[in-house]
Amino acid sequence: MAFLGRNSRQEARLRIAYMHGVCSKRGLIPLALAALLAGCVTPPMSGAFPRSRAIEADAVWASPVSAPAILRLDSVKPLREAAGMMVRRENEGSLRAGSATKSSMERLELGSPAAGPLRAVLDTRAHEPTGRTLSVRAGGDFQAALIDAQPGDVVMLAAGATFRGAFVLPKKSGSGWITIRSNVSDTELPPEGTRMTPAAAVRLAKVVSVDARPALRAEPGAHHYRIMGVEFAVAPEQTLNYGVVVFGGSGEQTSLDQVPNNLVLDRVYVHGHPALQVSRCVGMNSAATAVIDSYLSECHHPGQDAQAIATWNGPGPFKIVNNYLEATGENIIFGGADPSIPNLVPSDIEIRRNHFYKPLAWKGVYAVKNLFELKNAQRVLVEGNVMDNCWVSGQEGYAVVLKTLSQSGSGTGRAPWTVTQDVTFRLNLIRNVGAGFNLIGLQYAVGIPMQRVDISNNIVQNLNIPPYDGEGRGF
């Protein structure tokens, strides 16, 4: 690990594995890091760690499931297992082969070091349509087309048209895919595996919320929808929205068979606007859900946390790969509210090759917290991301916050099963931040202390250099 910060050109390369916590003045810190602070290295209050010998510690992944598996998205069945999903396990080797430039299609060999702690990953290859094409012209009835669509069909939205309302993905029988896309040729979209941009979105159909409800949401149990090449936004006259795209709910979603599943956002553009107070761009309380090659921006709220992607009441697995993610509170968070499904811990979370970003123009306008946070999650791979810009505001400027936290309050949490565990955080570039990693084993008295977190081979660059001010600590 390299830390490059104020008043120093030196760097220390460290590999830290969080096994259990010990108390410090600022909370729980890993034993390996406690040894570091006790005398191996004395980090300054701000700036870089001085050069030191490396500290090596290896986490051993617990593996109750004997064989890891690839989950094809169409294999998910009604959800009944307390720990996650009832799925068809396949030991068939890998995802579809990709290339370095097609990162959402890259190969992950489960059970290999490349897959880290994951026991399930999602295969997000598109399925060939087998049914009808339902064309929705400008001014047409998008919701009627969603109701009429059957597995295998394509709902084709007129290119450049705007569809205003609060649209709902209905629950269907059968296991075939329904595709929703703009009526543009494939050559007018970024190639599969290439990130959407606002410039590339100019010809897309636009689905626009006109009130506080989502532009698109999934009803309980809805499944097998792929949304490709569509823009989602909120009307410019609207100043409050609780989520632009919402898959799954919170209080009303109390059992696994209510969870929407088999959902893909592929090359979509989801955003707020400068005058909008929005809770999140994508709410992902679902199962077998992927956000790939997409662009999520203007996710901000002056009075509360806002996220690009947030999950607290969905079991997973999740795939978040090759996206641009912009938000004030936490760009991505797992946890943040107690799940209303008993014993639920979001699991098997793949987060790779994304660009996390907070525009500096937000400084002094919005309360900024961090770039990435886990409060209740297990089996998480965070790899190859770029995380840009964080400063002291709503928090102390830490880029990454990892902890166990049952959200409902000090000593009163309603989710004693809450845990953050089996996390691999590696090969990431973190730049322009007030501080690096804040690790808290257990915040408050309810939950299971955080365990088995491997942070290795990352670079933290421009640490506590104005205007990106903060506590100035690497850890």
Short mmCIF file of C-alpha atoms in Angstrom, two decimals:
data_model
loop_
_atom_site.label_atom_id
_atom_site.label_comp_id
_atom_site.label_asym_id
_atom_site.label_seq_id
_atom_site.Cartn_x
_atom_site.Cartn_y
_atom_site.Cartn_z
CA MET A 1 0.00 0.00 0.00
CA ALA A 2 1.37 3.39 -0.88
CA PHE A 3 0.43 6.57 0.99
CA LEU A 4 1.49 9.84 -0.63
CA GLY A 5 0.57 12.97 1.25
CA ARG A 6 1.46 16.38 2.57
CA ASN A 7 5.00 17.21 3.72
CA SER A 8 6.51 13.96 2.56
CA ARG A 9 7.68 12.28 -0.61
CA GLN A 10 8.15 9.00 1.15
CA GLU A 11 5.77 6.10 0.99
CA ALA A 12 5.20 2.95 3.01
CA ARG A 13 4.01 -0.25 1.40
CA LEU A 14 1.75 -2.18 3.73
CA ARG A 15 -0.54 -5.14 3.51
CA ILE A 16 -3.03 -5.20 6.36
CA ALA A 17 -5.48 -7.97 7.17
CA TYR A 18 -8.17 -7.11 9.69
CA MET A 19 -8.76 -10.21 11.78
CA HIS A 20 -10.34 -8.89 15.00
CA GLY A 21 -10.56 -5.49 16.67
CA VAL A 22 -8.96 -3.85 19.67
CA CYS A 23 -10.01 -0.59 21.27
CA SER A 24 -8.36 2.73 20.59
CA LYS A 25 -9.35 6.28 21.38
CA ARG A 26 -11.07 6.49 18.00
CA GLY A 27 -12.75 3.09 18.04
CA LEU A 28 -11.75 -0.40 16.95
CA ILE A 29 -8.63 -0.94 14.90
CA PRO A 30 -7.09 -4.13 13.49
CA LEU A 31 -4.52 -6.02 15.53
CA ALA A 32 -2.02 -5.78 12.71
CA LEU A 33 -2.54 -2.04 12.60
CA ALA A 34 -2.36 -1.86 16.39
CA ALA A 35 1.08 -3.42 16.17
CA LEU A 36 1.98 -0.87 13.53
CA LEU A 37 0.88 2.00 15.73
CA ALA A 38 2.59 0.51 18.78
CA GLY A 39 6.06 0.89 17.39
CA CYS A 40 6.69 -0.62 13.97
CA VAL A 41 5.76 2.68 12.35
CA THR A 42 4.67 5.96 13.87
CA PRO A 43 2.39 7.67 11.38
CA PRO A 44 2.14 11.46 11.66
CA MET A 45 -1.18 13.11 12.42
CA SER A 46 -1.35 14.25 8.81
CA GLY A 47 0.46 13.38 5.65
CA ALA A 48 2.23 10.21 4.63
CA PHE A 49 3.50 7.25 6.58
CA PRO A 50 7.31 7.34 6.80
CA ARG A 51 9.16 4.48 5.13
CA SER A 52 9.04 1.23 7.07
CA ARG A 53 9.41 -2.46 6.68
CA ALA A 54 6.27 -4.18 5.38
CA ILE A 55 3.85 -5.84 7.71
CA GLU A 56 2.40 -9.07 6.33
CA ALA A 57 -0.75 -10.71 7.64
CA ASP A 58 -3.01 -13.14 5.82
CA ALA A 59 -6.73 -13.50 6.34
CA VAL A 60 -8.16 -16.98 6.03
CA TRP A 61 -11.55 -17.03 4.37
CA ALA A 62 -14.18 -19.14 6.11
CA SER A 63 -15.91 -21.27 3.48
CA PRO A 64 -19.10 -22.97 4.67
CA VAL A 65 -20.16 -23.56 1.05
CA SER A 66 -18.00 -26.36 -0.29
CA ALA A 67 -17.92 -25.27 -3.92
CA PRO A 68 -18.17 -21.73 -5.28
CA ALA A 69 -20.49 -21.17 -8.18
CA ILE A 70 -21.28 -18.96 -11.11
CA LEU A 71 -24.84 -17.72 -10.94
CA ARG A 72 -26.39 -17.21 -14.28
CA LEU A 73 -28.98 -14.53 -13.75
CA ASP A 74 -31.74 -16.73 -15.13
CA SER A 75 -31.07 -19.40 -12.51
CA VAL A 76 -32.54 -17.52 -9.55
CA LYS A 77 -35.67 -19.06 -8.06
CA PRO A 78 -38.15 -17.71 -5.45
CA LEU A 79 -36.09 -16.64 -2.49
CA ARG A 80 -36.50 -18.60 0.73
CA GLU A 81 -33.09 -19.33 2.20
CA ALA A 82 -32.33 -17.27 5.30
CA ALA A 83 -28.75 -16.61 4.20
CA GLY A 84 -29.56 -15.51 0.67
CA MET A 85 -31.12 -17.19 -2.32
CA MET A 86 -32.13 -20.60 -3.49
CA VAL A 87 -30.06 -20.90 -6.65
CA ARG A 88 -28.88 -23.41 -9.16
CA ARG A 89 -25.18 -23.89 -8.43
CA GLU A 90 -22.99 -24.38 -11.46
CA ASN A 91 -19.31 -25.32 -11.32
CA GLU A 92 -18.64 -24.52 -14.93
CA GLY A 93 -15.53 -22.43 -14.76
CA SER A 94 -15.85 -18.77 -15.58
CA LEU A 95 -17.78 -15.85 -16.85
CA ARG A 96 -17.78 -15.09 -20.51
CA ALA A 97 -14.27 -14.21 -21.55
CA GLY A 98 -13.63 -10.51 -21.95
CA SER A 99 -10.72 -8.19 -22.55
CA ALA A 100 -8.96 -5.45 -20.64
CA THR A 101 -11.12 -2.84 -22.38
CA LYS A 102 -14.38 -4.70 -21.75
CA SER A 103 -14.20 -4.77 -18.00
CA SER A 104 -17.83 -5.69 -17.29
CA MET A 105 -17.26 -8.91 -19.26
CA GLU A 106 -13.94 -9.87 -17.71
CA ARG A 107 -13.30 -13.39 -16.57
CA LEU A 108 -13.58 -14.24 -12.88
CA GLU A 109 -12.63 -17.77 -11.90
CA LEU A 110 -14.50 -18.56 -8.71
CA GLY A 111 -12.43 -20.37 -6.17
CA SER A 112 -9.29 -18.71 -7.49
CA PRO A 113 -7.44 -15.79 -5.88
CA ALA A 114 -8.91 -13.51 -8.55
CA ALA A 115 -12.40 -13.92 -7.12
CA GLY A 116 -11.32 -13.22 -3.54
CA PRO A 117 -14.09 -14.07 -1.06
CA LEU A 118 -16.91 -14.33 -3.61
CA ARG A 119 -18.87 -17.56 -3.70
CA ALA A 120 -21.24 -16.42 -6.44
CA VAL A 121 -20.91 -13.99 -9.34
CA LEU A 122 -23.39 -12.86 -11.96
CA ASP A 123 -23.13 -13.65 -15.64
CA THR A 124 -24.50 -10.52 -17.30
CA ARG A 125 -24.41 -11.60 -20.92
CA ALA A 126 -27.49 -10.46 -22.80
CA HIS A 127 -29.99 -13.09 -23.87
CA GLU A 128 -31.30 -13.11 -27.44
CA PRO A 129 -34.96 -12.05 -27.56
CA THR A 130 -37.34 -14.85 -28.46
CA GLY A 131 -40.65 -12.99 -28.52
CA ARG A 132 -42.28 -9.84 -29.83
CA THR A 133 -41.03 -6.29 -30.16
CA LEU A 134 -43.41 -3.84 -28.50
CA SER A 135 -42.69 -0.39 -29.89
CA VAL A 136 -43.66 2.63 -27.82
CA ARG A 137 -43.76 5.82 -29.86
CA ALA A 138 -43.24 9.31 -28.45
CA GLY A 139 -46.32 10.09 -26.38
CA GLY A 140 -47.22 6.38 -26.18
CA ASP A 141 -48.16 4.36 -23.12
CA PHE A 142 -44.96 2.91 -21.67
CA GLN A 143 -46.73 1.37 -18.67
CA ALA A 144 -49.22 -0.44 -20.91
CA ALA A 145 -46.29 -1.94 -22.81
CA LEU A 146 -44.72 -3.12 -19.53
CA ILE A 147 -47.98 -4.78 -18.53
CA ASP A 148 -48.37 -6.42 -21.93
CA ALA A 149 -44.76 -7.61 -22.24
CA GLN A 150 -44.08 -11.31 -21.75
CA PRO A 151 -40.80 -13.17 -21.20
CA GLY A 152 -38.72 -13.01 -24.36
CA ASP A 153 -40.22 -9.70 -25.52
CA VAL A 154 -38.47 -6.39 -26.17
CA VAL A 155 -40.06 -3.08 -25.15
CA MET A 156 -38.60 -0.59 -27.61
CA LEU A 157 -38.84 3.08 -26.58
CA ALA A 158 -38.72 5.72 -29.28
CA ALA A 159 -35.26 7.25 -29.58
CA GLY A 160 -35.06 10.74 -28.10
CA ALA A 161 -38.61 10.57 -26.70
CA THR A 162 -39.45 11.50 -23.10
CA PHE A 163 -41.80 9.35 -21.04
CA ARG A 164 -43.00 11.18 -17.92
CA GLY A 165 -44.40 9.31 -14.94
CA ALA A 166 -43.72 6.73 -12.26
CA PHE A 167 -43.36 3.43 -14.12
CA VAL A 168 -43.48 -0.04 -12.56
CA LEU A 169 -41.89 -3.33 -13.61
CA PRO A 170 -44.66 -5.91 -13.03
CA LYS A 171 -44.10 -9.41 -11.71
CA LYS A 172 -44.49 -11.97 -14.51
CA SER A 173 -44.70 -15.74 -14.63
CA GLY A 174 -41.95 -17.62 -16.44
CA SER A 175 -38.19 -17.18 -16.43
CA GLY A 176 -37.43 -15.54 -19.78
CA TRP A 177 -35.99 -12.05 -20.01
CA ILE A 178 -37.85 -8.88 -20.91
CA THR A 179 -35.59 -6.26 -22.47
CA ILE A 180 -36.34 -2.54 -22.24
CA ARG A 181 -34.23 -0.37 -24.52
CA SER A 182 -34.12 2.70 -26.70
CA ASN A 183 -34.94 2.23 -30.36
CA VAL A 184 -31.42 2.95 -31.56
CA SER A 185 -29.10 0.60 -33.38
CA ASP A 186 -26.46 -1.23 -31.39
CA THR A 187 -23.84 0.81 -33.21
CA GLU A 188 -25.32 4.00 -31.69
CA LEU A 189 -24.74 2.67 -28.17
CA PRO A 190 -21.34 2.28 -26.57
CA PRO A 191 -20.15 -1.25 -27.32
CA GLU A 192 -20.98 -3.90 -24.75
CA GLY A 193 -18.48 -3.56 -21.93
CA THR A 194 -17.97 0.18 -22.57
CA ARG A 195 -19.24 2.81 -20.16
CA MET A 196 -22.16 5.07 -21.04
CA THR A 197 -21.49 8.84 -20.97
CA PRO A 198 -23.82 11.86 -21.09
CA ALA A 199 -22.50 12.65 -24.56
CA ALA A 200 -23.37 9.16 -25.76
CA ALA A 201 -26.84 9.40 -24.20
CA VAL A 202 -28.22 12.17 -26.39
CA ARG A 203 -30.23 9.79 -28.60
CA LEU A 204 -31.58 7.64 -25.79
CA ALA A 205 -35.19 7.48 -24.71
CA LYS A 206 -35.65 9.35 -21.44
CA VAL A 207 -37.84 8.15 -18.55
CA VAL A 208 -38.58 11.07 -16.23
CA SER A 209 -40.14 11.17 -12.77
CA VAL A 210 -42.49 14.10 -12.25
CA ASP A 211 -42.76 13.82 -8.45
CA ALA A 212 -40.97 12.25 -5.47
CA ARG A 213 -41.56 8.70 -6.76
CA PRO A 214 -39.03 6.76 -8.84
CA ALA A 215 -38.98 7.10 -12.58
CA LEU A 216 -38.80 3.29 -12.58
CA ARG A 217 -39.34 0.80 -9.79
CA ALA A 218 -39.81 -2.96 -9.54
CA GLU A 219 -42.89 -4.32 -7.82
CA PRO A 220 -42.39 -7.09 -5.23
CA GLY A 221 -41.11 -10.27 -6.83
CA ALA A 222 -40.58 -8.72 -10.28
CA HIS A 223 -37.80 -10.50 -12.12
CA HIS A 224 -35.89 -10.96 -15.37
CA TYR A 225 -35.72 -7.40 -16.69
CA ARG A 226 -32.75 -6.01 -18.59
CA ILE A 227 -32.79 -2.23 -19.09
CA MET A 228 -30.32 -1.17 -21.74
CA GLY A 229 -29.50 2.19 -23.27
CA VAL A 230 -32.13 4.31 -21.45
CA GLU A 231 -31.81 7.62 -19.59
CA PHE A 232 -33.54 8.06 -16.20
CA ALA A 233 -34.02 11.50 -14.70
CA VAL A 234 -36.31 13.77 -12.67
CA ALA A 235 -38.28 16.67 -14.14
CA PRO A 236 -36.45 20.00 -13.83
CA GLU A 237 -39.37 21.59 -11.96
CA GLN A 238 -39.27 18.84 -9.32
CA THR A 239 -37.04 19.57 -6.30
CA LEU A 240 -37.45 16.38 -4.21
CA ASN A 241 -37.10 12.71 -5.14
CA TYR A 242 -36.53 9.60 -3.02
CA GLY A 243 -34.82 7.50 -5.68
CA VAL A 244 -34.60 7.74 -9.45
CA VAL A 245 -34.51 3.96 -10.04
CA VAL A 246 -35.64 1.68 -7.21
CA PHE A 247 -35.43 -2.10 -7.12
CA GLY A 248 -37.04 -3.40 -3.93
CA GLY A 249 -38.20 -1.70 -0.79
CA SER A 250 -37.58 -1.50 2.91
CA GLY A 251 -40.35 -1.76 5.50
CA GLU A 252 -42.88 -3.41 3.20
CA GLN A 253 -40.35 -6.00 1.96
CA THR A 254 -40.20 -8.46 4.85
CA SER A 255 -39.54 -11.85 3.23
CA LEU A 256 -37.20 -13.13 0.56
CA ASP A 257 -39.99 -14.15 -1.82
CA GLN A 258 -40.94 -10.46 -2.11
CA VAL A 259 -37.48 -9.45 -3.32
CA PRO A 260 -37.17 -8.38 -6.98
CA ASN A 261 -34.45 -10.37 -8.72
CA ASN A 262 -32.63 -10.94 -12.00
CA LEU A 263 -32.34 -7.26 -12.89
CA VAL A 264 -29.68 -5.58 -15.04
CA LEU A 265 -29.01 -1.90 -15.69
CA ASP A 266 -26.74 -1.97 -18.73
CA ARG A 267 -25.33 1.22 -20.26
CA VAL A 268 -27.91 3.50 -18.68
CA TYR A 269 -27.64 7.15 -17.67
CA VAL A 270 -29.26 7.87 -14.28
CA HIS A 271 -29.02 11.36 -12.84
CA GLY A 272 -30.49 14.18 -10.84
CA HIS A 273 -30.21 17.88 -11.66
CA PRO A 274 -28.66 20.87 -9.86
CA ALA A 275 -31.85 21.94 -8.05
CA LEU A 276 -32.89 18.43 -7.03
CA GLN A 277 -32.72 16.93 -3.55
CA VAL A 278 -32.50 13.20 -4.30
CA SER A 279 -31.93 10.37 -1.84
CA ARG A 280 -30.19 8.09 -4.33
CA CYS A 281 -29.82 7.41 -8.01
CA VAL A 282 -30.29 3.61 -7.70
CA GLY A 283 -31.85 1.79 -4.75
CA MET A 284 -30.83 -1.84 -4.99
CA ASN A 285 -32.75 -3.82 -2.35
CA SER A 286 -32.94 -6.80 -4.65
CA ALA A 287 -31.26 -10.07 -5.55
CA ALA A 288 -29.15 -11.08 -8.53
CA THR A 289 -28.83 -7.46 -9.65
CA ALA A 290 -26.18 -5.80 -11.80
CA VAL A 291 -25.31 -2.21 -12.66
CA ILE A 292 -22.77 -2.30 -15.47
CA ASP A 293 -21.19 0.18 -17.88
CA SER A 294 -23.45 3.00 -16.66
CA TYR A 295 -23.23 6.65 -15.62
CA LEU A 296 -24.83 7.82 -12.34
CA SER A 297 -24.46 11.50 -11.47
CA GLU A 298 -25.95 14.52 -9.66
CA CYS A 299 -26.95 12.31 -6.72
CA HIS A 300 -27.08 14.95 -3.99
CA HIS A 301 -29.17 16.17 -1.08
CA PRO A 302 -28.34 19.06 1.27
CA GLY A 303 -30.13 17.66 4.33
CA GLN A 304 -29.37 13.93 4.33
CA ASP A 305 -27.03 11.33 2.90
CA ALA A 306 -27.39 10.67 -0.81
CA GLN A 307 -25.90 7.75 -2.72
CA ALA A 308 -25.28 6.70 -6.28
CA ILE A 309 -26.09 3.11 -5.24
CA ALA A 310 -27.49 1.99 -1.88
CA THR A 311 -28.44 -1.46 -0.56
CA TRP A 312 -29.68 -2.49 2.87
CA ASN A 313 -32.58 -4.92 2.34
CA GLY A 314 -31.47 -7.10 -0.56
CA PRO A 315 -29.58 -10.40 -0.32
CA GLY A 316 -27.47 -10.24 -3.50
CA PRO A 317 -25.45 -11.30 -5.31
CA PHE A 318 -24.62 -7.92 -6.81
CA LYS A 319 -22.38 -6.83 -9.65
CA ILE A 320 -21.31 -3.18 -9.91
CA VAL A 321 -18.71 -2.98 -12.66
CA ASN A 322 -17.34 -0.24 -14.92
CA ASN A 323 -19.60 2.63 -13.86
CA TYR A 324 -19.16 6.34 -13.15
CA LEU A 325 -20.63 6.96 -9.67
CA GLU A 326 -21.19 10.43 -8.24
CA ALA A 327 -22.87 11.22 -4.90
CA THR A 328 -22.57 13.49 -1.89
CA GLY A 329 -23.07 11.16 1.05
CA GLU A 330 -21.64 7.77 0.10
CA ASN A 331 -21.06 6.93 -3.54
CA ILE A 332 -21.80 3.28 -2.69
CA ILE A 333 -23.12 2.02 0.64
CA PHE A 334 -24.20 -1.39 1.90
CA GLY A 335 -26.14 -0.96 5.12
CA GLY A 336 -27.28 2.38 6.41
CA ALA A 337 -30.66 1.06 7.54
CA ASP A 338 -31.54 -2.18 9.27
CA PRO A 339 -32.97 -4.81 6.92
CA SER A 340 -36.63 -5.64 7.42
CA ILE A 341 -35.96 -9.22 6.23
CA PRO A 342 -34.74 -11.25 9.23
CA ASN A 343 -31.11 -12.42 9.14
CA LEU A 344 -30.38 -10.64 5.88
CA VAL A 345 -26.78 -9.66 5.11
CA PRO A 346 -26.10 -8.41 1.56
CA SER A 347 -23.70 -11.00 0.13
CA ASP A 348 -21.40 -11.77 -2.81
CA ILE A 349 -20.78 -8.21 -3.93
CA GLU A 350 -18.49 -7.56 -6.89
CA ILE A 351 -17.37 -3.92 -7.24
CA ARG A 352 -14.72 -3.49 -9.93
CA ARG A 353 -13.39 -0.91 -12.38
CA ASN A 354 -15.68 1.93 -11.31
CA HIS A 355 -14.88 5.63 -11.06
CA PHE A 356 -16.11 7.07 -7.74
CA TYR A 357 -16.16 10.87 -7.89
CA LYS A 358 -17.26 13.93 -5.89
CA PRO A 359 -17.08 17.25 -7.80
CA LEU A 360 -15.09 19.85 -5.89
CA ALA A 361 -17.86 22.35 -6.71
CA TRP A 362 -19.94 20.57 -4.05
CA LYS A 363 -17.59 21.70 -1.28
CA GLY A 364 -19.45 24.05 1.05
CA VAL A 365 -22.75 23.30 -0.69
CA TYR A 366 -23.52 19.74 0.40
CA ALA A 367 -22.53 17.64 3.39
CA VAL A 368 -20.04 15.16 1.95
CA LYS A 369 -19.24 11.92 3.80
CA ASN A 370 -17.16 9.25 2.05
CA LEU A 371 -16.65 7.43 -1.23
CA PHE A 372 -17.36 3.86 -0.11
CA GLU A 373 -18.93 2.43 3.04
CA LEU A 374 -19.84 -0.99 4.37
CA LYS A 375 -22.02 -1.40 7.47
CA ASN A 376 -23.67 -4.76 6.78
CA ALA A 377 -22.12 -6.87 4.01
CA GLN A 378 -20.23 -10.08 3.48
CA ARG A 379 -18.11 -11.61 0.76
CA VAL A 380 -17.18 -8.37 -0.97
CA LEU A 381 -14.56 -7.84 -3.68
CA VAL A 382 -13.55 -4.20 -4.29
CA GLU A 383 -10.90 -4.15 -6.99
CA GLY A 384 -9.43 -1.90 -9.64
CA ASN A 385 -11.52 1.18 -8.87
CA VAL A 386 -10.53 4.84 -8.99
CA MET A 387 -11.87 6.83 -6.04
CA ASP A 388 -11.54 10.60 -6.37
CA ASN A 389 -12.15 13.50 -4.00
CA CYS A 390 -13.28 13.61 -0.40
CA TRP A 391 -12.88 16.29 2.24
CA VAL A 392 -13.90 17.07 5.80
CA SER A 393 -17.59 17.90 5.88
CA GLY A 394 -20.27 15.53 7.15
CA GLN A 395 -17.38 13.25 8.23
CA GLU A 396 -13.62 13.64 8.65
CA GLY A 397 -12.65 13.21 5.01
CA TYR A 398 -12.07 9.44 4.98
CA ALA A 399 -12.39 7.88 1.55
CA VAL A 400 -13.35 4.41 2.82
CA VAL A 401 -15.34 3.50 5.94
CA LEU A 402 -15.69 -0.16 6.93
CA LYS A 403 -17.53 -1.28 10.05
CA THR A 404 -20.34 -3.32 11.52
CA LEU A 405 -23.31 -1.14 12.42
CA SER A 406 -26.90 -2.07 13.19
CA GLN A 407 -28.34 1.24 12.14
CA SER A 408 -31.28 1.81 14.45
CA GLY A 409 -29.23 3.30 17.25
CA SER A 410 -26.77 3.00 20.07
CA GLY A 411 -27.50 -0.23 21.93
CA THR A 412 -30.98 -0.54 20.38
CA GLY A 413 -30.25 -2.03 16.96
CA ARG A 414 -32.99 -4.35 15.73
CA ALA A 415 -30.65 -6.48 13.59
CA PRO A 416 -28.23 -8.40 15.87
CA TRP A 417 -27.08 -10.50 12.88
CA THR A 418 -25.53 -7.41 11.26
CA VAL A 419 -21.91 -8.00 10.24
CA THR A 420 -19.24 -6.81 7.85
CA GLN A 421 -16.91 -9.68 7.00
CA ASP A 422 -14.86 -11.38 4.29
CA VAL A 423 -13.91 -8.24 2.39
CA THR A 424 -11.07 -7.95 -0.13
CA PHE A 425 -10.10 -4.38 -1.01
CA ARG A 426 -7.19 -4.37 -3.47
CA LEU A 427 -5.60 -2.68 -6.47
CA ASN A 428 -7.56 0.54 -6.05
CA LEU A 429 -6.35 4.10 -6.62
CA ILE A 430 -7.61 6.63 -4.07
CA ARG A 431 -6.81 10.28 -4.82
CA ASN A 432 -7.41 13.73 -3.37
CA VAL A 433 -8.86 12.74 0.01
CA GLY A 434 -8.60 14.09 3.53
CA ALA A 435 -7.92 10.65 5.00
CA GLY A 436 -7.69 7.05 3.85
CA PHE A 437 -9.41 4.18 5.69
CA ASN A 438 -11.57 4.33 8.80
CA LEU A 439 -12.06 0.83 10.28
CA ILE A 440 -14.45 0.27 13.18
CA GLY A 441 -14.96 -3.29 14.34
CA LEU A 442 -18.37 -2.76 16.00
CA GLN A 443 -20.10 0.57 16.37
CA TYR A 444 -22.54 0.41 19.27
CA ALA A 445 -23.38 -2.82 21.08
CA VAL A 446 -25.53 -4.69 18.55
CA GLY A 447 -24.06 -6.86 15.80
CA ILE A 448 -21.07 -9.07 15.09
CA PRO A 449 -17.63 -7.38 15.10
CA MET A 450 -16.13 -6.84 11.66
CA GLN A 451 -13.72 -9.60 10.68
CA ARG A 452 -11.56 -10.94 7.85
CA VAL A 453 -10.91 -7.74 5.88
CA ASP A 454 -7.91 -7.79 3.54
CA ILE A 455 -6.70 -4.36 2.35
CA SER A 456 -3.75 -4.78 0.00
CA ASN A 457 -1.90 -3.21 -2.93
CA ASN A 458 -3.79 0.07 -3.02
CA ILE A 459 -2.45 3.58 -3.58
CA VAL A 460 -3.68 6.60 -1.60
CA GLN A 461 -2.44 9.71 -3.39
CA ASN A 462 -2.65 13.40 -2.40
CA LEU A 463 -3.64 12.73 1.19
CA ASN A 464 -4.80 15.80 3.12
CA ILE A 465 -3.62 18.29 0.52
CA PRO A 466 -5.92 21.36 0.25
CA PRO A 467 -8.64 21.68 -0.82
CA TYR A 468 -9.05 17.97 0.05
CA ASP A 469 -8.62 18.44 3.79
CA GLY A 470 -9.33 16.01 6.60
CA GLU A 471 -7.75 14.05 9.44
CA GLY A 472 -4.73 13.25 7.31
CA ARG A 473 -4.45 9.63 8.44
CA GLY A 474 -3.81 6.72 6.10
CA PHE A 475 -5.65 4.47 8.59
#
